[in-house]
XYZ file of C-alpha atoms in Angstrom:
500
model
C 120.759 83.945 81.143
C 117.940 82.127 82.921
C 115.962 85.352 83.163
C 116.212 85.863 79.393
C 115.172 82.261 78.871
C 112.000 82.830 80.849
C 110.935 86.020 79.127
C 112.336 85.776 75.592
C 110.232 84.477 72.650
C 110.608 80.724 72.383
C 108.628 77.540 72.133
C 107.409 77.949 75.675
C 107.722 81.680 76.219
C 106.639 84.977 74.710
C 108.172 88.376 75.138
C 107.618 89.869 78.567
C 106.850 93.570 78.851
C 109.761 95.973 78.787
C 110.331 98.316 81.731
C 108.841 101.208 79.774
C 105.745 99.122 79.010
C 104.694 99.071 82.645
C 103.034 102.423 82.038
C 104.485 104.049 85.150
C 107.519 106.340 85.094
C 109.454 108.363 87.630
C 107.628 111.442 86.347
C 104.453 110.031 87.892
C 105.804 110.694 91.373
C 107.826 107.565 92.073
C 111.457 108.320 92.833
C 114.281 105.921 91.852
C 115.207 105.259 95.469
C 111.694 103.948 96.113
C 112.093 101.451 93.299
C 115.399 100.270 94.740
C 113.994 99.913 98.248
C 110.947 98.113 96.847
C 113.174 95.690 94.971
C 115.137 95.003 98.151
C 111.908 94.415 100.109
C 110.608 92.057 97.408
C 113.909 90.177 97.451
C 113.753 89.857 101.231
C 110.179 88.624 101.063
C 111.024 86.077 98.360
C 114.152 84.722 100.053
C 112.391 84.010 103.352
C 109.051 83.003 101.807
C 109.615 79.235 101.902
C 111.300 78.806 105.245
C 111.200 79.772 108.906
C 114.726 79.931 110.269
C 113.789 82.125 113.226
C 115.810 85.155 114.299
C 112.704 87.275 113.528
C 113.433 86.955 109.800
C 109.783 86.968 108.797
C 108.909 87.270 105.080
C 105.993 89.608 105.728
C 108.407 92.183 107.103
C 109.286 92.794 103.462
C 105.607 93.122 102.581
C 105.224 95.626 105.415
C 108.004 97.771 103.954
C 106.253 97.613 100.571
C 103.046 98.838 102.206
C 104.854 101.798 103.783
C 106.420 102.665 100.418
C 103.029 102.480 98.768
C 101.685 104.994 101.256
C 104.450 107.391 100.150
C 103.903 106.866 96.425
C 100.993 109.264 95.985
C 97.411 108.680 94.914
C 97.896 106.905 91.609
C 98.723 103.442 93.082
C 95.540 103.501 95.148
C 93.446 104.594 92.164
C 94.921 101.827 90.030
C 94.307 99.206 92.672
C 90.765 100.442 93.303
C 89.987 100.061 89.595
C 90.872 96.345 89.611
C 87.878 93.967 90.007
C 90.023 91.516 91.975
C 91.088 94.216 94.434
C 87.478 95.238 94.973
C 86.581 91.641 95.750
C 89.502 91.414 98.183
C 88.350 94.651 99.853
C 84.864 93.179 100.320
C 86.431 90.032 101.758
C 88.526 92.038 104.222
C 85.520 94.061 105.356
C 83.438 90.930 105.829
C 86.153 89.052 107.721
C 86.625 91.934 110.188
C 82.871 92.446 110.666
C 82.319 88.720 111.053
C 85.044 88.507 113.710
C 83.226 91.198 115.711
C 79.925 89.375 115.216
C 81.446 86.076 116.358
C 82.918 87.662 119.503
C 79.651 89.368 120.424
C 76.958 86.879 119.441
C 78.427 83.479 118.580
C 81.221 82.786 121.070
C 81.319 85.455 123.808
C 83.809 83.330 125.756
C 86.455 84.071 123.098
C 87.798 87.644 123.352
C 87.381 90.017 120.444
C 91.163 90.406 120.282
C 91.551 86.665 119.674
C 88.914 86.675 116.926
C 90.515 89.671 115.233
C 93.999 88.175 115.557
C 92.962 85.011 113.723
C 90.960 86.946 111.132
C 93.980 89.194 110.632
C 95.878 86.311 109.042
C 93.446 86.188 106.134
C 93.348 89.998 106.023
C 97.138 90.145 105.689
C 97.021 87.647 102.829
C 94.552 89.860 100.949
C 96.267 93.198 101.677
C 99.810 92.035 101.008
C 98.693 90.367 97.762
C 97.560 93.786 96.518
C 100.697 95.559 97.736
C 103.074 92.956 96.329
C 101.188 92.884 93.030
C 101.405 96.630 92.511
C 105.145 96.754 93.063
C 105.683 93.712 90.843
C 103.803 95.548 88.093
C 106.598 98.144 88.154
C 109.351 95.527 88.229
C 108.204 92.697 85.905
C 111.760 91.835 84.894
C 112.522 90.975 88.523
C 109.915 88.207 88.726
C 112.194 85.359 87.468
C 114.967 86.497 89.812
C 112.562 86.581 92.750
C 111.474 83.031 91.961
C 115.131 81.995 92.040
C 115.534 83.753 95.393
C 112.601 81.752 96.735
C 114.383 78.601 95.632
C 117.586 79.783 97.278
C 115.700 80.347 100.534
C 114.276 76.836 100.388
C 117.779 75.503 99.752
C 119.043 77.341 102.837
C 116.293 75.725 104.882
C 117.272 72.302 103.569
C 120.931 72.864 104.372
C 120.054 73.883 107.929
C 117.371 71.381 108.872
C 117.755 68.233 106.748
C 119.357 65.371 108.745
C 122.079 64.594 106.222
C 123.576 61.765 108.287
C 120.304 59.796 108.373
C 119.681 59.216 104.699
C 118.687 55.573 105.140
C 115.997 56.530 107.654
C 114.660 59.186 105.275
C 114.372 56.820 102.309
C 112.827 54.032 104.369
C 110.248 56.351 105.902
C 111.398 55.890 109.496
C 112.213 59.603 109.764
C 110.076 62.548 108.735
C 112.293 65.640 108.585
C 111.273 69.076 109.765
C 112.510 71.886 107.534
C 111.620 74.649 109.937
C 107.995 74.620 108.786
C 105.032 72.299 109.094
C 105.654 68.973 107.324
C 102.529 69.084 105.156
C 103.328 72.642 104.121
C 106.901 71.653 103.244
C 105.405 69.003 100.954
C 103.203 71.572 99.224
C 106.109 73.985 98.761
C 108.367 71.192 97.486
C 105.699 70.229 94.951
C 105.463 73.829 93.749
C 109.256 74.102 93.629
C 109.537 70.932 91.558
C 106.983 72.184 89.057
C 108.672 75.588 88.754
C 112.057 73.907 88.239
C 110.532 71.776 85.486
C 109.112 74.884 83.803
C 112.513 76.550 83.995
C 114.180 73.523 82.396
C 111.663 73.605 79.519
C 112.288 77.296 78.928
C 116.045 76.756 78.999
C 115.874 73.821 76.598
C 114.002 75.961 74.078
C 116.802 78.579 74.143
C 119.300 76.461 72.224
C 121.733 79.257 71.361
C 122.113 80.833 74.784
C 125.580 80.886 76.321
C 125.805 78.851 79.496
C 122.533 77.105 78.692
C 123.867 73.643 79.521
C 125.001 74.580 83.022
C 121.749 76.382 83.777
C 119.732 73.433 82.445
C 121.671 71.036 84.654
C 121.031 73.292 87.654
C 117.291 73.365 86.866
C 117.095 69.570 86.623
C 119.106 69.243 89.830
C 116.636 71.587 91.518
C 113.788 69.392 90.285
C 115.436 66.288 91.713
C 116.010 68.015 95.042
C 112.416 69.250 95.257
C 111.081 65.811 94.321
C 113.155 64.212 97.085
C 111.874 66.796 99.574
C 108.355 66.025 98.406
C 108.905 62.350 99.167
C 110.581 63.020 102.517
C 107.724 65.289 103.635
C 105.470 62.204 103.690
C 102.528 64.482 102.895
C 100.062 62.387 100.940
C 98.044 65.479 100.072
C 101.108 67.064 98.448
C 101.875 63.784 96.657
C 98.373 63.657 95.243
C 98.482 67.347 94.266
C 101.744 66.881 92.367
C 100.650 63.644 90.696
C 97.254 65.009 89.679
C 98.175 68.528 88.563
C 101.587 68.292 86.889
C 100.591 65.769 84.171
C 97.407 67.732 83.429
C 99.259 71.034 83.096
C 101.946 69.453 80.917
C 99.237 68.049 78.650
C 97.645 71.495 78.536
C 100.957 73.045 77.536
C 101.418 70.362 74.855
C 97.984 71.153 73.470
C 98.788 74.870 73.417
C 102.095 74.327 71.618
C 100.393 72.039 69.113
C 97.716 74.618 68.337
C 100.335 77.372 68.076
C 102.422 75.131 65.777
C 105.524 75.863 67.829
C 106.807 72.297 68.033
C 107.188 69.981 70.999
C 110.965 69.973 71.395
C 110.680 71.590 74.810
C 109.063 68.408 76.119
C 112.361 66.509 76.263
C 113.091 67.849 79.802
C 109.651 66.530 80.799
C 110.610 63.033 79.645
C 113.907 63.244 81.514
C 112.130 64.465 84.660
C 109.572 61.655 84.359
C 112.323 59.033 84.117
C 114.135 60.503 87.126
C 110.872 60.604 89.080
C 110.215 56.908 88.406
C 113.701 56.011 89.636
C 113.225 58.056 92.811
C 109.808 56.510 93.394
C 111.338 53.054 93.121
C 114.087 54.020 95.580
C 111.453 55.304 98.038
C 109.034 52.410 97.595
C 109.276 51.417 101.274
C 108.512 54.981 102.385
C 105.505 55.217 100.065
C 104.104 51.818 101.027
C 104.414 52.552 104.723
C 102.975 56.047 104.395
C 99.925 54.880 102.494
C 99.108 52.584 105.405
C 97.562 55.629 107.107
C 97.741 59.337 107.727
C 100.075 59.459 110.700
C 103.844 59.831 110.699
C 105.540 56.455 110.725
C 106.537 54.864 114.000
C 109.469 56.628 115.568
C 112.757 55.002 116.433
C 111.814 55.020 120.115
C 108.535 53.235 119.430
C 110.290 50.611 117.358
C 112.839 50.078 120.096
C 110.013 49.654 122.614
C 108.282 47.080 120.439
C 111.555 45.269 119.850
C 112.194 45.238 123.574
C 108.784 43.726 124.191
C 109.391 40.983 121.684
C 112.855 40.201 123.001
C 111.731 40.035 126.629
C 111.522 36.231 126.506
C 114.005 34.277 128.639
C 117.461 34.257 127.164
C 118.591 30.757 126.202
C 121.628 29.279 127.904
C 124.943 28.672 126.208
C 124.257 25.042 125.190
C 121.121 26.205 123.432
C 123.072 28.581 121.191
C 122.271 26.705 117.975
C 118.570 26.880 118.790
C 118.855 30.568 119.506
C 120.664 31.044 116.232
C 117.904 29.234 114.435
C 115.276 31.304 116.179
C 116.925 34.606 115.325
C 115.174 35.021 111.939
C 111.830 34.224 113.559
C 112.467 36.850 116.231
C 113.320 39.395 113.579
C 110.088 38.584 111.745
C 108.173 38.919 115.012
C 109.691 42.354 115.616
C 108.763 43.460 112.101
C 105.223 42.146 112.463
C 104.827 43.892 115.813
C 106.029 47.197 114.403
C 103.697 46.857 111.415
C 100.761 45.990 113.674
C 101.436 48.976 115.888
C 101.746 51.237 112.856
C 98.462 49.952 111.444
C 96.715 50.618 114.749
C 98.053 54.179 114.862
C 97.091 54.769 111.233
C 93.573 53.474 111.752
C 93.131 55.917 114.636
C 94.441 58.743 112.438
C 91.961 57.932 109.682
C 89.069 57.862 112.151
C 90.188 61.199 113.631
C 90.340 62.859 110.213
C 86.895 61.553 109.303
C 85.532 62.690 112.664
C 86.848 66.199 111.985
C 85.230 66.275 108.554
C 81.902 65.097 109.961
C 82.094 67.651 112.763
C 82.809 70.405 110.262
C 79.776 69.534 108.143
C 77.532 69.439 111.215
C 78.748 72.805 112.524
C 78.453 74.440 109.114
C 74.852 73.263 108.830
C 74.100 74.948 112.156
C 75.309 78.357 110.884
C 75.472 78.055 107.099
C 75.422 81.728 106.069
C 77.726 83.674 108.421
C 79.676 80.891 110.115
C 81.125 80.675 113.602
C 84.255 82.814 113.269
C 87.715 81.649 112.280
C 88.967 81.616 115.876
C 85.973 79.591 117.093
C 86.867 76.396 115.214
C 89.396 75.066 117.795
C 86.800 75.569 120.546
C 84.190 73.714 118.511
C 86.565 70.772 118.130
C 87.321 70.718 121.874
C 83.683 71.055 122.900
C 82.601 68.232 120.602
C 84.289 65.737 122.987
C 84.877 63.307 120.162
C 87.615 60.709 120.138
C 90.690 62.439 118.695
C 93.209 59.761 119.730
C 94.579 62.032 122.440
C 95.421 64.836 120.004
C 94.417 68.504 120.098
C 93.469 69.874 116.687
C 93.338 73.579 115.847
C 91.636 73.139 112.468
C 89.619 70.656 110.421
C 92.476 69.566 108.117
C 90.634 71.007 105.109
C 90.947 74.676 104.158
C 87.605 74.809 102.391
C 85.766 73.204 105.287
C 87.562 75.580 107.666
C 86.357 78.497 105.543
C 82.765 77.228 105.480
C 82.658 76.703 109.243
C 84.493 79.908 110.094
C 83.133 82.301 107.450
C 79.947 80.635 106.249
C 78.731 80.558 102.677
C 78.926 84.354 102.361
C 82.570 84.640 103.411
C 83.636 81.536 101.500
C 81.918 82.881 98.394
C 83.795 86.169 98.695
C 87.069 84.291 99.165
C 86.499 82.163 96.064
C 85.365 85.166 94.008
C 88.483 87.149 94.921
C 90.884 84.390 93.925
C 88.946 83.625 90.716
C 89.168 87.284 89.718
C 92.903 87.269 90.432
C 93.383 84.295 88.132
C 91.187 86.011 85.554
C 93.685 88.902 85.469
C 96.462 86.490 84.531
C 94.290 84.782 81.919
C 93.302 88.061 80.247
C 96.903 89.298 80.218
C 98.077 86.000 78.713
C 95.477 86.084 75.953
C 96.553 89.602 75.030
C 100.233 88.687 74.839
C 101.531 90.269 78.028
C 102.482 87.068 79.841
C 105.214 84.597 78.824
C 103.701 81.226 77.969
C 106.075 79.444 80.349
C 105.205 81.893 83.115
C 101.466 81.423 82.609
C 101.589 77.638 82.736
C 103.952 77.753 85.705
C 101.357 79.888 87.475
C 98.487 77.534 86.585
C 100.388 74.503 87.844
C 101.355 76.209 91.107
C 97.790 77.331 91.799
C 96.492 73.852 91.015
C 98.922 72.269 93.475
C 97.839 74.717 96.187
C 94.148 74.048 95.579
C 94.476 70.261 95.711
C 96.875 70.163 98.673
C 94.535 72.326 100.757
C 91.882 69.620 100.527
C 93.929 67.632 103.046
C 95.201 70.335 105.385
C 94.563 73.962 106.330
C 97.533 75.798 104.825
C 96.128 78.768 102.935
C 96.418 81.555 105.518
C 97.334 79.893 108.806
C 101.148 80.229 108.618
C 103.225 83.226 107.602
C 105.584 81.083 105.532
C 102.470 79.687 103.808
C 100.964 83.094 103.087
C 104.147 84.676 101.706
C 104.408 82.405 98.618
C 100.713 82.958 97.917
C 101.109 86.728 98.254
C 103.775 86.528 95.579
C 101.819 84.029 93.451
C 98.574 86.002 93.386
C 100.537 89.259 93.326
C 102.008 88.204 89.976
C 98.464 87.741 88.629
C 97.535 91.226 89.794
C 100.760 92.697 88.384
C 100.072 91.350 84.901
C 96.556 92.755 85.052
C 97.837 96.191 86.068
C 100.404 96.260 83.268
C 97.791 95.204 80.730
C 95.333 97.905 81.782
C 98.007 100.606 81.780
C 98.950 99.645 78.236
C 95.303 99.785 77.189
C 94.985 103.284 78.668
C 98.074 104.424 76.758
C 96.700 102.971 73.506
C 93.343 104.673 74.015
C 95.063 107.973 74.755
C 97.264 107.620 71.659
C 94.299 106.659 69.476
C-alpha cells in the first residue's frame, strides 16, 4: 500500500512509469534471472546502506554485483550511460582523480606511496562508478525504489536496535552520553536527518491517499519513523546535522506548498507536517538540556568518568566530624553547585579548544589551497599537511579538514572540485528534467531535493561525502535515482521519435 501511495496520482504524487515504460525489455538481451539478481543486489545494498554492523556485510558488495551483471548485459547499457551528460562528467572526474593521484605521488608528496594516493582517490572513484551502475539498474526497476527506501530504513532500525544504549535513556536526553550506532556520530546525524525527512514525505503521500486500505496503520508507522529519526538526530549531537535539518526541511516544505498552490491541488497533505512540527517542538523541549550543553562548543559533552573526576576533586575537602553533621547537611547544596560549576567550567574549556581547533583547520585549508589552487595536493596528502603544520590541535590527530568542500579544494584543486560540482549538478538536472516532463512523482522529487539539501549543508561541518562506505552507499542510491529517471525519460523520448 505504501508503494502505491508514493507513485499513484495524488496531491503530492504523480503517476510513476510503468515497467513497460522503462524502454528496456528482455528482448534487448537482458534475461529475467539478471533482473532478479539485480533486485537482490539492490536490496542488499539498500539494507546495509545506513549502518556498519561488521561481519563483512558491506553495502558496496551489492554494488559490485550490479557492476558484474552490467558487464554481462551487452553493449546497450554502456551506450545508454555514455550518452548521459552526467555520466560523461563523472567519467571526466574519475580520470582526473586517478591522474591527479599519480601526479601527487610523483611531484607533490613523494613520501606518500602511489598505492596510498590511489587508495584514497579510489573512494571518490567508487562513488562515481557505483552511482552510474546503481542508476542504470534502478532505471529498469523503478517500482522497486519505494521498497528500497523502506529497506534502508529497516537497516537503520537494525543498527539502532543493536547499538543504542536502551538502559541509559536519561543520559541520552541530558546529553551526557553520545551513542555510537556503528558509524561515525556526525554521519549518523546526517542519515537521521535524511531519514526523518523521507518519513515525513511518506506520511504526506499516505495522507493524500484517503481511500487506501490500511492507510491509517501505514500513516502511524511513518509518523513513528519520523519521531524515531528525530530522536536519533538529537542523540547524535551533530550540530551540522541539526542545522541542515532546520534549514532545509522548512524551505522544501514551503517549496512543496508553493507547487501545490500553483497546481491547484489543495494543501490537505500538509496536516502531517503540522503534526510533525508539534511533535518536534515537544521533543526539542524534552532535549533542551542536551541542546544547551551541545551548543556550548563542538566537542562531545564531558564523559561520566570526567564528571566523576571533577566531583572527586571538589569533594576532596576534609570530611566533617559527626557533631558537625548539621553543617555538612547545610553545605551539601553548595557542594552540589560547586560540582556542577566545575563540570560546566571544564566543558567550556574543552569546547573552546574544539572551536579553536576547527578554525585552525579551516585556516590551514585556505592557506594550503592558495599554495596549489589549480591541481591541489592529492586527497591522501591532507592528513600529512595537517600533521606537518604543527599547529595546536588540542592533542588530537585529524585526518581531514572537517569540511568536504575545503577538503576537495585542497586535495583536488579548483579543476577537480569544478568537475565534482559539475557532475552532481548534471545528476540533479536529470531529475529536474524528468520531473518537468511528468516522469517523476511529485513526492519523490521533493523528497530527493530535501535529501540532497541536507547532505550539502551537513558537509559544510564535516567530511562525509566519500570518506566512509556507509556514507557513500546512500549517495550512490540517491544520485542513482536521479540518473535512473533521466534514463527512463530519454528512452521514452527515443520511442516517441521512432513512433512519430
